[in-house]
PDB file of C-alpha atoms in Angstrom:
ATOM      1  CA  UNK A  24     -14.729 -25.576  10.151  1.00 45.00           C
ATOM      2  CA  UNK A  25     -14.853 -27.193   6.708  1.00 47.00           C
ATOM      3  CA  UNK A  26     -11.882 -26.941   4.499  1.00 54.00           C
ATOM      4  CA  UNK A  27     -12.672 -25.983   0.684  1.00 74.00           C
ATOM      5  CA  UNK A  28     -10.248 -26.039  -2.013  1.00 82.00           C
ATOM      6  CA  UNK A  29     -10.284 -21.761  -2.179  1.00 82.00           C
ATOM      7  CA  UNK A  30      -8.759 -22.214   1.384  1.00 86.00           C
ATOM      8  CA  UNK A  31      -6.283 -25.161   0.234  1.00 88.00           C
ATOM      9  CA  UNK A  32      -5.463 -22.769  -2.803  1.00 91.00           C
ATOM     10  CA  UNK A  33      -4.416 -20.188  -0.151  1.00 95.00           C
ATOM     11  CA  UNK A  34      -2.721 -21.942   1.941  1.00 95.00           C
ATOM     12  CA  UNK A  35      -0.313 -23.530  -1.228  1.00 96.00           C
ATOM     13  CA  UNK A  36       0.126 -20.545  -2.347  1.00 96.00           C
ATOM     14  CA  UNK A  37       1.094 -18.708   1.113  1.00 97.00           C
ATOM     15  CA  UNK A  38       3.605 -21.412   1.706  1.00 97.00           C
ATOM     16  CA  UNK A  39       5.256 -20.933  -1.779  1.00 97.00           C
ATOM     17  CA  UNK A  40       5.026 -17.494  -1.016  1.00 97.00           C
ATOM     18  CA  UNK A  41       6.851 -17.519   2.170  1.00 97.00           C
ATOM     19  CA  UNK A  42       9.779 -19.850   0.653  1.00 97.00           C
ATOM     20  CA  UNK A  43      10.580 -17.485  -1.599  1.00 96.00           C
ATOM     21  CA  UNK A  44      10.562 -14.652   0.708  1.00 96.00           C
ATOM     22  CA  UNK A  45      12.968 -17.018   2.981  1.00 96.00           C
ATOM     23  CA  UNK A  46      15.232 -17.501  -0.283  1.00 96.00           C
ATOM     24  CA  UNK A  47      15.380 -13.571  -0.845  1.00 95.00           C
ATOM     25  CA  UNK A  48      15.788 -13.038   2.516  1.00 94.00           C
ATOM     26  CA  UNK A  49      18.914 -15.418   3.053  1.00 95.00           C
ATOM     27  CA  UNK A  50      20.429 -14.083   0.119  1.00 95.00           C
ATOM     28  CA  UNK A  51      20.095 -10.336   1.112  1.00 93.00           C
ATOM     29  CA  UNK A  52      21.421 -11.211   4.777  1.00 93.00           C
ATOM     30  CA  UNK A  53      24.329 -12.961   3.058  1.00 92.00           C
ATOM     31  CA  UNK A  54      25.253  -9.621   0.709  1.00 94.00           C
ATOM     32  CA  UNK A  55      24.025  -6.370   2.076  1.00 92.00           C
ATOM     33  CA  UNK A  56      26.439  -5.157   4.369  1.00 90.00           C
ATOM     34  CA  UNK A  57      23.544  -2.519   5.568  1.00 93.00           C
ATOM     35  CA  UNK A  58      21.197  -4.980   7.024  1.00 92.00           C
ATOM     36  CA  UNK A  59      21.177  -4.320  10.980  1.00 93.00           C
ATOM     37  CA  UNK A  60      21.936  -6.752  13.470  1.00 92.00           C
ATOM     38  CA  UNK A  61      18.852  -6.212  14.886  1.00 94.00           C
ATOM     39  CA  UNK A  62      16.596  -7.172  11.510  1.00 93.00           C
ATOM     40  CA  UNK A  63      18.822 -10.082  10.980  1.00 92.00           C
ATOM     41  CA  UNK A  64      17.949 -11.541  13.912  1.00 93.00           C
ATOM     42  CA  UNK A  65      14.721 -10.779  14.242  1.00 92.00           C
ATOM     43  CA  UNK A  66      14.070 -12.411  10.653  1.00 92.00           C
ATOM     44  CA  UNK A  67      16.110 -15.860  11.831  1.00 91.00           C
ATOM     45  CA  UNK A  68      13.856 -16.159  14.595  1.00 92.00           C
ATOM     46  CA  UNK A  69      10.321 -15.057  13.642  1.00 90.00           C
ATOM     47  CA  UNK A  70      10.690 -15.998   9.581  1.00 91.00           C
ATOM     48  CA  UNK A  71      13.180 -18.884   9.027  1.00 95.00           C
ATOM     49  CA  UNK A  72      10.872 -21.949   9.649  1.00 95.00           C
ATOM     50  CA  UNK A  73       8.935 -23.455   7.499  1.00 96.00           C
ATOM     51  CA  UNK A  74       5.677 -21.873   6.692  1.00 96.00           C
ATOM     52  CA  UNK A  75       3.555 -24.330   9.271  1.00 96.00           C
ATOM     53  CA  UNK A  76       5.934 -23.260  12.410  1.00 96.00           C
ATOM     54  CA  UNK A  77       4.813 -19.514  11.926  1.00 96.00           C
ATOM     55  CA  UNK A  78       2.965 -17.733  13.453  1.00 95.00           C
ATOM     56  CA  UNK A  79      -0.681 -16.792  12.410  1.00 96.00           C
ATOM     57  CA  UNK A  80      -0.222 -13.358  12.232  1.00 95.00           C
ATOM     58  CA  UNK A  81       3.138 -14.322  10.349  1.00 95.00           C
ATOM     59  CA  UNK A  82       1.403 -16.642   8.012  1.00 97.00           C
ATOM     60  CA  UNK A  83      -1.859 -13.717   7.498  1.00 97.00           C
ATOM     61  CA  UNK A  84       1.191 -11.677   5.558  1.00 96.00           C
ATOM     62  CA  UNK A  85       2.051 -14.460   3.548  1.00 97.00           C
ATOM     63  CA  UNK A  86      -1.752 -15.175   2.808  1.00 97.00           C
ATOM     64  CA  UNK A  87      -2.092 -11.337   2.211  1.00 97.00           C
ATOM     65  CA  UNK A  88       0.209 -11.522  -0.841  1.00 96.00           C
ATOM     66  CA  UNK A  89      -1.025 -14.951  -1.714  1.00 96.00           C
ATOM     67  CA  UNK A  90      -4.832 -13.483  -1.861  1.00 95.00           C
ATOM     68  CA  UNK A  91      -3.369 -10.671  -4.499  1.00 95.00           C
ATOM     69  CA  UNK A  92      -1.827 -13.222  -6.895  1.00 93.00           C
ATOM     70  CA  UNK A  93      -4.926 -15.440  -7.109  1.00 91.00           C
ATOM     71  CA  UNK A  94      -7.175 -12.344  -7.360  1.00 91.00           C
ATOM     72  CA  UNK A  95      -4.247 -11.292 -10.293  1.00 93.00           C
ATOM     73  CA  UNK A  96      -4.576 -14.915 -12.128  1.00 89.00           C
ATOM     74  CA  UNK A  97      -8.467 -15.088 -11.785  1.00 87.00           C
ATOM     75  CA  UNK A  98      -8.874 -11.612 -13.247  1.00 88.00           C
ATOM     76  CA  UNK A  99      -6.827 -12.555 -15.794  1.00 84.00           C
ATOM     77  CA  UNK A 100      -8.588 -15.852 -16.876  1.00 80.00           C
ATOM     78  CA  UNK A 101     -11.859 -13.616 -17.428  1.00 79.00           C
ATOM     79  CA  UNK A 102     -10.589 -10.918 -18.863  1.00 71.00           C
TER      80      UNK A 102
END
């Protein structure tokens, strides 16, 4: 499989994507009081690694949002 810069692109861009979400994340589990035990955990263990530990249907929802901001910035640059 050869790797292209569109594919590098996406995978930047998921990670960044994913750190933020982690940031947001951490902060809401920190100050809702409404966030069940159950989500909190399940977020620790299946979202609070670092973008390469996840898994790839894990990282395909960061790429899924990634795919949408590039498609944002591109239509922007030719419009």
């Amino acid at each position: 499989m050869m790797i292209d810069d569109a594919n590098i692109t996406l995978e930047l861009v998921s990670k960044h994507i994913h750190n933020m979400w982690t940031t947001w994340a951490k902060n809401i589990i920190e100050t809702e009081p409404n966030i069940s035990k159950e989500r909190k955990e399940r977020w620790q263990k299946e979202c609070f690694k670092p973008y390469e530990e996840l898994s790839e249907s894990m990282k395909q929802l960061d790429r899924n949002f990634a795919v949408q901001i590039i498609e944002a910035i591109t239509n922007e640059r030719t419009t």
